PDB file of C-alpha atoms in Angstrom:
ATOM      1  CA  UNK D   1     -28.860  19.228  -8.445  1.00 54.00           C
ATOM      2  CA  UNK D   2     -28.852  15.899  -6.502  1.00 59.00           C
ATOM      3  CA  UNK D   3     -31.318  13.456  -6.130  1.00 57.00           C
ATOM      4  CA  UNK D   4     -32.117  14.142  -2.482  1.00 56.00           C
ATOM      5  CA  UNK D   5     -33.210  18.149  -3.753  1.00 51.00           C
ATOM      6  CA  UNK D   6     -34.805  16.510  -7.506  1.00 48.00           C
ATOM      7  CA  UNK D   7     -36.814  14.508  -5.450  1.00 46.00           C
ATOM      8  CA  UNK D   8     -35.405  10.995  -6.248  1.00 50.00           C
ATOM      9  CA  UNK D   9     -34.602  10.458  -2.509  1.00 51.00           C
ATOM     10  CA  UNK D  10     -36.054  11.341   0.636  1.00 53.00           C
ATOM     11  CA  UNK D  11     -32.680  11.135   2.782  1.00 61.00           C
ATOM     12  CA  UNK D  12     -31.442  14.526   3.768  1.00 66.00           C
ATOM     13  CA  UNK D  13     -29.006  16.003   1.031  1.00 83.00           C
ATOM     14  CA  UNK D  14     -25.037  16.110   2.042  1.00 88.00           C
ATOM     15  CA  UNK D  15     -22.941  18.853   0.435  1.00 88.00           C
ATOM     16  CA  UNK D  16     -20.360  15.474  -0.489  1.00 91.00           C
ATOM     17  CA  UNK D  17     -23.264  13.942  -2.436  1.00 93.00           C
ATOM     18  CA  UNK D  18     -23.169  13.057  -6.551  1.00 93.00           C
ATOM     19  CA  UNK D  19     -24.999  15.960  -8.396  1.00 93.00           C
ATOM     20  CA  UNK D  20     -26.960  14.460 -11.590  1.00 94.00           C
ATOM     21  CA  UNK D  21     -24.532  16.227 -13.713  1.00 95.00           C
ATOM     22  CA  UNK D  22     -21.312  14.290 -12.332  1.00 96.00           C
ATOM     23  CA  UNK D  23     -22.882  11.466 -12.075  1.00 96.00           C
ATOM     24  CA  UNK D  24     -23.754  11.603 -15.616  1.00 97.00           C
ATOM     25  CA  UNK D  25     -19.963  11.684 -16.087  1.00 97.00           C
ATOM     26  CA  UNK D  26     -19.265   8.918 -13.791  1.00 97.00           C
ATOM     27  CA  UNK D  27     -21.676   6.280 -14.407  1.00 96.00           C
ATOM     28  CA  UNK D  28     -20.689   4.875 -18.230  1.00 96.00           C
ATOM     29  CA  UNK D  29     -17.039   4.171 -16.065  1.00 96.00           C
ATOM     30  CA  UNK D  30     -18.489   2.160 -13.689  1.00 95.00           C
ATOM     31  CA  UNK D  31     -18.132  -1.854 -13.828  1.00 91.00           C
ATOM     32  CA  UNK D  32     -21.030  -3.507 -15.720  1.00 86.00           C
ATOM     33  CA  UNK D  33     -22.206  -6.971 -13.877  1.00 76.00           C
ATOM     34  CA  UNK D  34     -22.276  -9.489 -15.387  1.00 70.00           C
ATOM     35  CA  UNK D  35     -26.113 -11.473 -14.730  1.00 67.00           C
ATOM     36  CA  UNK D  36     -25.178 -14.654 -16.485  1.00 69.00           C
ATOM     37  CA  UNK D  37     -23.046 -15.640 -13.369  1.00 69.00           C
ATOM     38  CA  UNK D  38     -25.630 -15.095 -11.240  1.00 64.00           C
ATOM     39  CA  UNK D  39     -26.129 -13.461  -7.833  1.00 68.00           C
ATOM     40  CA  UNK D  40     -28.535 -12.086  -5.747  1.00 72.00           C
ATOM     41  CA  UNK D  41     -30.008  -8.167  -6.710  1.00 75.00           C
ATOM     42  CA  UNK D  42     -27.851  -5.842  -5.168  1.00 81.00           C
ATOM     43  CA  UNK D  43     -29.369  -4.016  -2.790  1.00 85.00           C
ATOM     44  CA  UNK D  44     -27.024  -0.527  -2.407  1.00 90.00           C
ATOM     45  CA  UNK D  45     -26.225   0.655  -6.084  1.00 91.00           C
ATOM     46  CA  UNK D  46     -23.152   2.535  -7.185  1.00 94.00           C
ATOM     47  CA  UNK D  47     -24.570   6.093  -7.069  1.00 95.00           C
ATOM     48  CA  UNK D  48     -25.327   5.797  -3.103  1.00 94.00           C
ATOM     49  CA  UNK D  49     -22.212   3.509  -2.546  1.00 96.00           C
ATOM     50  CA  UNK D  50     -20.027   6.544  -4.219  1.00 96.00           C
ATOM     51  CA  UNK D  51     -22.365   9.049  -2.343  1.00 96.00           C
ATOM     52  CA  UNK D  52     -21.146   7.059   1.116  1.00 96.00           C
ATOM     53  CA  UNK D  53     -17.402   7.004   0.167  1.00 97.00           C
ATOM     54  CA  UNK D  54     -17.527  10.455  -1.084  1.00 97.00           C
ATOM     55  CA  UNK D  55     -18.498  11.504   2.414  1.00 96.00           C
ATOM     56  CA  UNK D  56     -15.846  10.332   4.100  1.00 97.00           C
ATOM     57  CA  UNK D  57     -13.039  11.679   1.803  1.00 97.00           C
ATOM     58  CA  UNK D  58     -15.138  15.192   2.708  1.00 95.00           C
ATOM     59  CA  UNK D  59     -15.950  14.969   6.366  1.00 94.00           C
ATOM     60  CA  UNK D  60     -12.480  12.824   7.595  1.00 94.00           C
ATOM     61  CA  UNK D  61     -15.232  10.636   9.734  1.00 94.00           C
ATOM     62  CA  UNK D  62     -14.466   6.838  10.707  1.00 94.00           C
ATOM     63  CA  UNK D  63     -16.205   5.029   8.220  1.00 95.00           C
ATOM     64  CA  UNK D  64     -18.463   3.232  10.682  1.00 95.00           C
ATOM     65  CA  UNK D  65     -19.964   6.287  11.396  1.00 95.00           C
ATOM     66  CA  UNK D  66     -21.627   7.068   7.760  1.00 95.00           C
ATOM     67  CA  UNK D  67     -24.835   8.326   8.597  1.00 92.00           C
ATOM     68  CA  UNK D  68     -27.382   5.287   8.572  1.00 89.00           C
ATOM     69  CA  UNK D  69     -29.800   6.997   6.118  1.00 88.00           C
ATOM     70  CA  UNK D  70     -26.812   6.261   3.145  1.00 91.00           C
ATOM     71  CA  UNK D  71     -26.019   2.966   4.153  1.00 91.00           C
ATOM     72  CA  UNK D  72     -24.876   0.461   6.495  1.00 94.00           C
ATOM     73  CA  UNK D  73     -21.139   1.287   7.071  1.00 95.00           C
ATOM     74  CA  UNK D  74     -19.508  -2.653   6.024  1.00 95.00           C
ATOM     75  CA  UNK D  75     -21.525  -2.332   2.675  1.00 95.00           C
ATOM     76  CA  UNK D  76     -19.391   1.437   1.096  1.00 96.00           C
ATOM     77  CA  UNK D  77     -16.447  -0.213   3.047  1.00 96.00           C
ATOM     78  CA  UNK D  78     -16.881  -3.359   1.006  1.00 95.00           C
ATOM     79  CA  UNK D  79     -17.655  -1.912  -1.908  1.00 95.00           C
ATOM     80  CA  UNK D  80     -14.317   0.611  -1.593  1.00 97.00           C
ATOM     81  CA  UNK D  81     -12.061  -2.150  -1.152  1.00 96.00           C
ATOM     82  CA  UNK D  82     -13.247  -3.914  -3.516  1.00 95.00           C
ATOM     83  CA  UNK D  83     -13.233  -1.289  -6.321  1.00 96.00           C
ATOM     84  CA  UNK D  84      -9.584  -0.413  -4.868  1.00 96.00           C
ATOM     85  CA  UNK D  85      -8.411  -4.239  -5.415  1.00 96.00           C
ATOM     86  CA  UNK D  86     -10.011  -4.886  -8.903  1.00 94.00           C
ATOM     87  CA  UNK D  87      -8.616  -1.780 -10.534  1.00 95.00           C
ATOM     88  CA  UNK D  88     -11.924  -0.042 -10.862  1.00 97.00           C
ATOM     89  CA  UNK D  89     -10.705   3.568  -9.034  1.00 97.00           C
ATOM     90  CA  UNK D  90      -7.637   3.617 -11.593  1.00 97.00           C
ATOM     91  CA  UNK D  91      -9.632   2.827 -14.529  1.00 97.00           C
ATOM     92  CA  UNK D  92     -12.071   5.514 -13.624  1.00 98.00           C
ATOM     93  CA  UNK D  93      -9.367   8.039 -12.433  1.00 98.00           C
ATOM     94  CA  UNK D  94      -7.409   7.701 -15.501  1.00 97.00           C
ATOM     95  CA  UNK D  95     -10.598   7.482 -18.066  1.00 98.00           C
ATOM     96  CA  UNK D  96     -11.439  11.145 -16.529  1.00 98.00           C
ATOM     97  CA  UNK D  97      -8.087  12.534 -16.525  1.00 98.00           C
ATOM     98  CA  UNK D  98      -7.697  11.883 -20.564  1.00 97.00           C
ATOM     99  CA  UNK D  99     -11.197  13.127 -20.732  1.00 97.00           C
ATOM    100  CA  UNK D 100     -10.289  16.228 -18.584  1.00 97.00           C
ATOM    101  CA  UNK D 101      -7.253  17.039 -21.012  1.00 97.00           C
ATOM    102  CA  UNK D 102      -9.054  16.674 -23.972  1.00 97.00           C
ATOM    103  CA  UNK D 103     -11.564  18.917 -22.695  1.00 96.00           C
ATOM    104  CA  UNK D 104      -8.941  21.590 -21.898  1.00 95.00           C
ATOM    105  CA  UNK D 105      -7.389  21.148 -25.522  1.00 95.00           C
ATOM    106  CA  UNK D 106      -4.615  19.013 -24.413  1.00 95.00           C
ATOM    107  CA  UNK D 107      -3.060  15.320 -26.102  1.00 95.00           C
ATOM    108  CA  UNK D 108      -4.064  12.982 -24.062  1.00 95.00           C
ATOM    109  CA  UNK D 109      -1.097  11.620 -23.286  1.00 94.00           C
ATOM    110  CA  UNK D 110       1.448  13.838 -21.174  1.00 95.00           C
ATOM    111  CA  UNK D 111       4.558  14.823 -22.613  1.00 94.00           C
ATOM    112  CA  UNK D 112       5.984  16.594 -19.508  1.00 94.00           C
ATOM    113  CA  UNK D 113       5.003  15.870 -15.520  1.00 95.00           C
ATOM    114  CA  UNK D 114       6.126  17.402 -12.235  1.00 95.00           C
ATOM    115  CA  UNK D 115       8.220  15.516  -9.685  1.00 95.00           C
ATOM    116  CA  UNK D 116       7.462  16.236  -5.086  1.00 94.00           C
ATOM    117  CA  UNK D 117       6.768  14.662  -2.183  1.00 94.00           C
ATOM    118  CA  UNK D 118       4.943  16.207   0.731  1.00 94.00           C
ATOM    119  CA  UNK D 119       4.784  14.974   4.306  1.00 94.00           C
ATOM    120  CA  UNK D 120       1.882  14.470   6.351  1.00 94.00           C
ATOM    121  CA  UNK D 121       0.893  13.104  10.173  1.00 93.00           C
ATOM    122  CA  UNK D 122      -0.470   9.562  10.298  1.00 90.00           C
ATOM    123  CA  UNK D 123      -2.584   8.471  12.627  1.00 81.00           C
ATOM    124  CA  UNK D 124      -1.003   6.311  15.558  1.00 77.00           C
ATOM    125  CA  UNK D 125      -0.023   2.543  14.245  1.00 80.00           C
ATOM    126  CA  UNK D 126      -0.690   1.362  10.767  1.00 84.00           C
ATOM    127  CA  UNK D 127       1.836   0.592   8.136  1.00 87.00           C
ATOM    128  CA  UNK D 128       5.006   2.494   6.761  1.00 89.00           C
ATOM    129  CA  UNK D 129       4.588   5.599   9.899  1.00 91.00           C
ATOM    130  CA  UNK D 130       8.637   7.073  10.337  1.00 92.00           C
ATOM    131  CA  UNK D 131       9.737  10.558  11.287  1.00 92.00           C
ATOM    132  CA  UNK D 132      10.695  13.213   8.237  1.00 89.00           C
ATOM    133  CA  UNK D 133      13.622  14.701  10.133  1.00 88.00           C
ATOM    134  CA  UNK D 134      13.738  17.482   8.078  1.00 85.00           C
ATOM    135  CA  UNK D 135      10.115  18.682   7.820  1.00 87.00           C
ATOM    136  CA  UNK D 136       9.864  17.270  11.714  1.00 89.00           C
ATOM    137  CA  UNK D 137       6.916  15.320  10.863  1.00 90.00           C
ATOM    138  CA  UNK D 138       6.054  11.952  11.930  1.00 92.00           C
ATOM    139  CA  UNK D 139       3.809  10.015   9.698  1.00 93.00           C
ATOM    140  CA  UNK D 140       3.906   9.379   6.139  1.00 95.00           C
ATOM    141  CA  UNK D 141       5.030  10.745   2.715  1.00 95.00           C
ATOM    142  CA  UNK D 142       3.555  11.258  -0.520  1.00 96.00           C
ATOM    143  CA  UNK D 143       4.891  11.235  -3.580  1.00 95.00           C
ATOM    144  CA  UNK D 144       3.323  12.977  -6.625  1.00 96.00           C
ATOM    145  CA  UNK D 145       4.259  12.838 -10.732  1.00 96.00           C
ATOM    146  CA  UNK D 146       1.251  15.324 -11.882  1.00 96.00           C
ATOM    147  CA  UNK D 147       0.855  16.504 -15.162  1.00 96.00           C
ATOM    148  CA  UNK D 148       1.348  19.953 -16.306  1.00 93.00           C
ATOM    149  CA  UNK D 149      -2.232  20.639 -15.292  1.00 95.00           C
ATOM    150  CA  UNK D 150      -1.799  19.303 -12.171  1.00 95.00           C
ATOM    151  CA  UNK D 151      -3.953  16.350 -12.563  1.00 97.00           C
ATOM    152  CA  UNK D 152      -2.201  12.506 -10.988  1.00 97.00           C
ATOM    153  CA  UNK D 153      -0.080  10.290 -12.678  1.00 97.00           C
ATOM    154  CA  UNK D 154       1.522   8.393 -10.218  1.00 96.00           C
ATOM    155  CA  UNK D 155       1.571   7.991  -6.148  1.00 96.00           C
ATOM    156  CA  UNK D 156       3.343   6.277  -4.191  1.00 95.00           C
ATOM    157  CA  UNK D 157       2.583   6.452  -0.614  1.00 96.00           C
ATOM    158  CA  UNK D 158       5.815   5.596   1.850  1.00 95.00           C
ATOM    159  CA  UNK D 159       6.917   6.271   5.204  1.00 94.00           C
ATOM    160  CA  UNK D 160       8.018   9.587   6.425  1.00 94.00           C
ATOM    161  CA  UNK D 161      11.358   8.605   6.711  1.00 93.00           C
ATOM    162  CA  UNK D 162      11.951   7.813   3.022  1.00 93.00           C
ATOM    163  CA  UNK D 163      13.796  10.625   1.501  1.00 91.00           C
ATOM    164  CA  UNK D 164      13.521  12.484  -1.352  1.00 90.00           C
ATOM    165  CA  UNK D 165      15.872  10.839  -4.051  1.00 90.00           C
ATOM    166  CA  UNK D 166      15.384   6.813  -2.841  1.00 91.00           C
ATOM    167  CA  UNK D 167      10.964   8.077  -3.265  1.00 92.00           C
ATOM    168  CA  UNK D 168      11.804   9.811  -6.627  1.00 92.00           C
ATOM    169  CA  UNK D 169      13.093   6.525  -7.639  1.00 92.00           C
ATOM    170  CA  UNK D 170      10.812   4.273  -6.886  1.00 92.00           C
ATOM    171  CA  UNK D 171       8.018   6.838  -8.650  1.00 93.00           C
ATOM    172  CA  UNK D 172      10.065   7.474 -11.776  1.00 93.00           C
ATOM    173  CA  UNK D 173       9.973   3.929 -12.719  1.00 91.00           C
ATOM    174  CA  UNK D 174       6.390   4.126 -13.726  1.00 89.00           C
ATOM    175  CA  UNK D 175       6.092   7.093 -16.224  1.00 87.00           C
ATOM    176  CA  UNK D 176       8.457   5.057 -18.222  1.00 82.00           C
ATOM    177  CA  UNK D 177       5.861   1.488 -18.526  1.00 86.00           C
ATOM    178  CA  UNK D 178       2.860   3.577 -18.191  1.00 91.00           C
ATOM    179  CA  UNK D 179       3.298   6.987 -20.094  1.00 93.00           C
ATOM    180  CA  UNK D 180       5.633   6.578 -22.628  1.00 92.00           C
ATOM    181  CA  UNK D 181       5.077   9.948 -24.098  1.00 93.00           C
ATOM    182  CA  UNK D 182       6.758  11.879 -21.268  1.00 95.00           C
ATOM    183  CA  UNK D 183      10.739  12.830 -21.251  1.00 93.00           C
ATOM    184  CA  UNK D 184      10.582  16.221 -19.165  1.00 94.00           C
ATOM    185  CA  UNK D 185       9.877  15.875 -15.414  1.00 94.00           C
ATOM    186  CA  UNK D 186      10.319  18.948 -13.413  1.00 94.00           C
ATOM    187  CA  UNK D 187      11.938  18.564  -9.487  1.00 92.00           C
ATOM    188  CA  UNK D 188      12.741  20.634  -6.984  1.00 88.00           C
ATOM    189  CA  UNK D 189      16.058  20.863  -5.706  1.00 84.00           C
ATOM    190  CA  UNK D 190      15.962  17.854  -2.700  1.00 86.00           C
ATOM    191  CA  UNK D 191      15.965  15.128  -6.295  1.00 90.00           C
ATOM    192  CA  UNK D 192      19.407  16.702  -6.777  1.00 85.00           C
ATOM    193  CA  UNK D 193      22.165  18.582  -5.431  1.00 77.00           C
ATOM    194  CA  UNK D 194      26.012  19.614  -5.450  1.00 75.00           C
ATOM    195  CA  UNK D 195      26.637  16.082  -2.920  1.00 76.00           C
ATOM    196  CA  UNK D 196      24.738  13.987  -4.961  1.00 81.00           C
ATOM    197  CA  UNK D 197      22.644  14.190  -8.087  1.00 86.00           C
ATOM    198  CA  UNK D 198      23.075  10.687  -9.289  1.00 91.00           C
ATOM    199  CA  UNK D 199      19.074  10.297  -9.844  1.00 92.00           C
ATOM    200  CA  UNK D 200      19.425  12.607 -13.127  1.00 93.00           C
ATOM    201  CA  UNK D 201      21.856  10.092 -14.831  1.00 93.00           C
ATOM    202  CA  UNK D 202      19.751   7.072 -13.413  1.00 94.00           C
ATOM    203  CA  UNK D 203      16.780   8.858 -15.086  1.00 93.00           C
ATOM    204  CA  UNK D 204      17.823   9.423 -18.230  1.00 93.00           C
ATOM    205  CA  UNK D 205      19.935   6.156 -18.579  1.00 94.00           C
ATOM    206  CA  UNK D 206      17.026   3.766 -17.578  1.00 92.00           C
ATOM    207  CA  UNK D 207      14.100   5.101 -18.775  1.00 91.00           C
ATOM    208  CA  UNK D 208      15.393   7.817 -21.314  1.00 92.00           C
ATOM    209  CA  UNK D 209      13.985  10.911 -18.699  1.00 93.00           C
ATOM    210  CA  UNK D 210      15.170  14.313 -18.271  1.00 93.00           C
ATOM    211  CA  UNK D 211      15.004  15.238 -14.830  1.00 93.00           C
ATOM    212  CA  UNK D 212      15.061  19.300 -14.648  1.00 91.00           C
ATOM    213  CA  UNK D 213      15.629  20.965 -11.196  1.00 89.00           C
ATOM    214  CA  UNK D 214      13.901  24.087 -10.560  1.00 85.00           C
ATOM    215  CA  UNK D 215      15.817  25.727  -7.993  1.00 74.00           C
ATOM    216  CA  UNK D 216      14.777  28.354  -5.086  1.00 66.00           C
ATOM    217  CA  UNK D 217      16.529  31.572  -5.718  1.00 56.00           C
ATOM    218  CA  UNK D 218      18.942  32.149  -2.947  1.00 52.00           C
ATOM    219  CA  UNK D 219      18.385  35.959  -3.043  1.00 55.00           C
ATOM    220  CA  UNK D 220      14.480  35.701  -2.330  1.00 51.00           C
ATOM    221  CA  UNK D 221      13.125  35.540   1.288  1.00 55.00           C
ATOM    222  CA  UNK D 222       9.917  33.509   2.341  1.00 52.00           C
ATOM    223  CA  UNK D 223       7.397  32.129   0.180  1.00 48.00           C
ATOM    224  CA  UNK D 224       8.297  32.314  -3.598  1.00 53.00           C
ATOM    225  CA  UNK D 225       6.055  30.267  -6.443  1.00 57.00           C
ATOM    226  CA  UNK D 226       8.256  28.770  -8.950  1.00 63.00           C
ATOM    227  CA  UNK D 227       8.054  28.145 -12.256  1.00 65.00           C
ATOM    228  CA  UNK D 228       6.236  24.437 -12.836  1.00 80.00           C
ATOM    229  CA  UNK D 229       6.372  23.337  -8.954  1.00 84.00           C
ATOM    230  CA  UNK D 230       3.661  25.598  -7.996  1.00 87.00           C
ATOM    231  CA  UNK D 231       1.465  23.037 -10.155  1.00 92.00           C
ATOM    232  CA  UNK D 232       2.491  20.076  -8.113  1.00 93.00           C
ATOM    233  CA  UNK D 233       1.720  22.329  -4.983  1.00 92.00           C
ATOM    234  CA  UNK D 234      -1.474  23.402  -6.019  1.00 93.00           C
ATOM    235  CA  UNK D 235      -2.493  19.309  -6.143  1.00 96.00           C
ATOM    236  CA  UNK D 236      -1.078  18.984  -2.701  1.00 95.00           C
ATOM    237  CA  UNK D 237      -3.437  21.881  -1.802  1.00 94.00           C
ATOM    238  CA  UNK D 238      -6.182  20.031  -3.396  1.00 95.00           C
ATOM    239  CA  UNK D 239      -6.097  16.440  -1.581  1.00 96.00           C
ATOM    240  CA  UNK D 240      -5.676  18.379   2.001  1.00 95.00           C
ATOM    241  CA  UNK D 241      -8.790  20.091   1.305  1.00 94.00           C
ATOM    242  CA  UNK D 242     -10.696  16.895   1.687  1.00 95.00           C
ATOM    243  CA  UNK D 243     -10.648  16.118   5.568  1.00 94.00           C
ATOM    244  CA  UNK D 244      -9.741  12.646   5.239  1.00 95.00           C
ATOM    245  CA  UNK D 245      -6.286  13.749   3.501  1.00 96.00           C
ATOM    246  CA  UNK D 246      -5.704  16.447   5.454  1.00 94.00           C
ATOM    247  CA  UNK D 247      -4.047  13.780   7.611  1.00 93.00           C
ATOM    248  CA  UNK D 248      -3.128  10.239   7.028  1.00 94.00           C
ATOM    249  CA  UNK D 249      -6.287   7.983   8.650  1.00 93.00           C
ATOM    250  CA  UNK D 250      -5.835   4.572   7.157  1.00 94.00           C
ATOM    251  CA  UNK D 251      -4.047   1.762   8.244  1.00 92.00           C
ATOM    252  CA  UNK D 252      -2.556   0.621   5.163  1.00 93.00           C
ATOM    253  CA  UNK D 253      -0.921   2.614   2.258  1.00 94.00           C
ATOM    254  CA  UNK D 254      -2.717   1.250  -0.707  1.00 95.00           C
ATOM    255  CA  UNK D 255      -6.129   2.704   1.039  1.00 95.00           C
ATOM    256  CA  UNK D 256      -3.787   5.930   1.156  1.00 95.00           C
ATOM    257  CA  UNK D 257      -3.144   5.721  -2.324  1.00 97.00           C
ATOM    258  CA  UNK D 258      -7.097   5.063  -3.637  1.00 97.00           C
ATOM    259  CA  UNK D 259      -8.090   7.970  -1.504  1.00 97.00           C
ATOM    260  CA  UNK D 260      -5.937  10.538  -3.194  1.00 98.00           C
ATOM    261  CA  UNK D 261      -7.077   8.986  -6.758  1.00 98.00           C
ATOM    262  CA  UNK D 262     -11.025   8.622  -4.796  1.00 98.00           C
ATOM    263  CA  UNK D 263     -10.396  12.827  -4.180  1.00 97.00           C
ATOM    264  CA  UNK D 264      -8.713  13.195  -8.162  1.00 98.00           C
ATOM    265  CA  UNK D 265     -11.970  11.410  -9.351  1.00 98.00           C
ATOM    266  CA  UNK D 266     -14.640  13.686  -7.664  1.00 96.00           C
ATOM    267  CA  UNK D 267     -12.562  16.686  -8.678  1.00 96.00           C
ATOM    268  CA  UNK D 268     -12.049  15.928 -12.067  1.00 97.00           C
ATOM    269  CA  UNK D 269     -15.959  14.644 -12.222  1.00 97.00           C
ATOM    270  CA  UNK D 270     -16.907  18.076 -10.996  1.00 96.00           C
ATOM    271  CA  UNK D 271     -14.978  19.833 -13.446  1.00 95.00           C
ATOM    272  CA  UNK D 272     -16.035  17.824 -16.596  1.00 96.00           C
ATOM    273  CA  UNK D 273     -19.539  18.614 -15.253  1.00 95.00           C
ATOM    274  CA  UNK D 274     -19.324  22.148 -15.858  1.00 93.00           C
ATOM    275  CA  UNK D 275     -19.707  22.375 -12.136  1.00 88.00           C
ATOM    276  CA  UNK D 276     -17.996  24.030  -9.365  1.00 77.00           C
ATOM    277  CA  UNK D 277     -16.089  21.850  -6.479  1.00 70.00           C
ATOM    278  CA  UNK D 278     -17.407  22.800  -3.361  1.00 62.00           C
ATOM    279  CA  UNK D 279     -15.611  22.760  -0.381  1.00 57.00           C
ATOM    280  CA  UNK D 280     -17.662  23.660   2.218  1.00 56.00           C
ATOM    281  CA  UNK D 281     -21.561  23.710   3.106  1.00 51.00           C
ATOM    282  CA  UNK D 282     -21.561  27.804   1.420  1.00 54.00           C
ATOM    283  CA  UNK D 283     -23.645  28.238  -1.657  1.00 49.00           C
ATOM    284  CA  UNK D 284     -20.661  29.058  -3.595  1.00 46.00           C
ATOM    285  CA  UNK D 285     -18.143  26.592  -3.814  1.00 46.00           C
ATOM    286  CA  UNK D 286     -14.140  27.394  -5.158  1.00 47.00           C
ATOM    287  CA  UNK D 287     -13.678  26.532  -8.347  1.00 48.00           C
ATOM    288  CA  UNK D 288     -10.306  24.536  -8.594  1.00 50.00           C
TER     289      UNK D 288
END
């Protein structure tokens, strides 16, 4: 239940709105001001600022056209950036994905991820936008270490353009400062291949990484799932469920990169509610 149908609010209800449950689970993550340095009240708190953002990650709409009965559009703009700069969406998206593998009986820290990249149309302008030659795409590329539940460890958002093994690179540098615990990451077969597979030496030398490939089976015609890269697909599948990442809006890759973790966080919320993620306006929802 929200508080538009508990009777907290008397704004219409949005299908993208906080239930009481997840926002239960949300709330003890968010920042704590501070009132000895002062300020004025705030007028728009976190629940309807979250409320606002969470709408446009669900509808894909221009963020100044949030409905006026959440709240002025500059104010969950603000508010997102500022969040996005300070490091408040990546404490909160990695405080719930411990919590989410604890909950499923996991360690909390990953001893194994999954290694891909998908491409995806940009809109026209903004920064990093190439052509992927070989998925014919022109726009911009993301690239995903999940763990073995799926759940984010690392993006990177790049141009199109960028290829497989230079993007693998630049996102297999982080496990190693971040998540110590993992030496197994599972790739598909454009990391590495008979002309040049030089990233699985640079792996392991560096950071002490075993890069597996999981390779298609030659035999096999059309779609095929994979042993351990259908998890990293099923993510993909997740983000481009959300409107707003079912194509690239924004103008800048770091807002690129907090709306996939913005999308992680209300999934994993929903989950750790005991609720179901709903993706569209039906009763019933999908449960992810």
């Amino acid at each position: 239940m929200c508080r538009c149908e508990s009777g907290g609010d008397a704004r219409p209800c949005y299908p993208s709105d906080l239930s009481d449950a997840v926002w239960a689970v949300i709330e003890p993550l968010m920042p704590v001001r501070d009132q000895a340095k002062g300020g004025a009240p705030r007028v728009y708190g976190d629940r309807l600022v979250l409320d606002a953002i969470f709408f446009v990650l669900r509808s894909g709409c221009q963020w100044r056209m949030i409905p006026r009965d959440l709240l002025p559009w500059d104010a969950a703009y603000r508010w997102y950036r500022t969040w996005a700069a300070d490091g408040t969406i990546d404490r909160i998206h990695d405080a719930l994905r411990t919590k989410v593998r604890i909950a499923d009986g996991r360690d909390p820290d990953p001893s194994a991820a999954v290694l891909d990249a998908q491409s995806i149309k940009s809109s026209e302008g903004g920064q990093a936008r190439g052509f992927d030659a070989g998925k014919k795409t022109t726009g911009r590329k993301r690239h995903l270490i999940v763990d073995t539940l799926g759940l984010v460890l690392v993006i990177a958002v790049t141009s199109a353009s960028v290829q497989d093994r230079p993007g693998g690179r630049r996102v297999l540098r982080e496990p190693a400062a971040r998540f110590p615990s993992i030496g197994l990451v599972w790739a598909d077969a454009g990391y590495a291949n008979k002309i040049d597979n030089s990233i699985l030496s640079w792996a392991y030398e560096k950071f002490r990484l075993v890069v597996q490939i999981v390779k298609r089976s030659d035999d096999v015609k059309g779609f095929q799932v994979l042993p351990r890269r259908w998890v990293v697909e099923r993510t993909f599948g997740w983000l481009v469920r959300n409107r707003r990442l079912a194509r690239d809006y924004e103008r800048l890759t770091d807002n690129s990169e907090a709306m996939v973790k913005i999308a992680m966080i209300r999934l994993m919320a929903t989950r750790l509610a005991g609720q179901r993620v709903r993706w569209s306006n039906r009763p019933t929802g999908q449960t992810v």
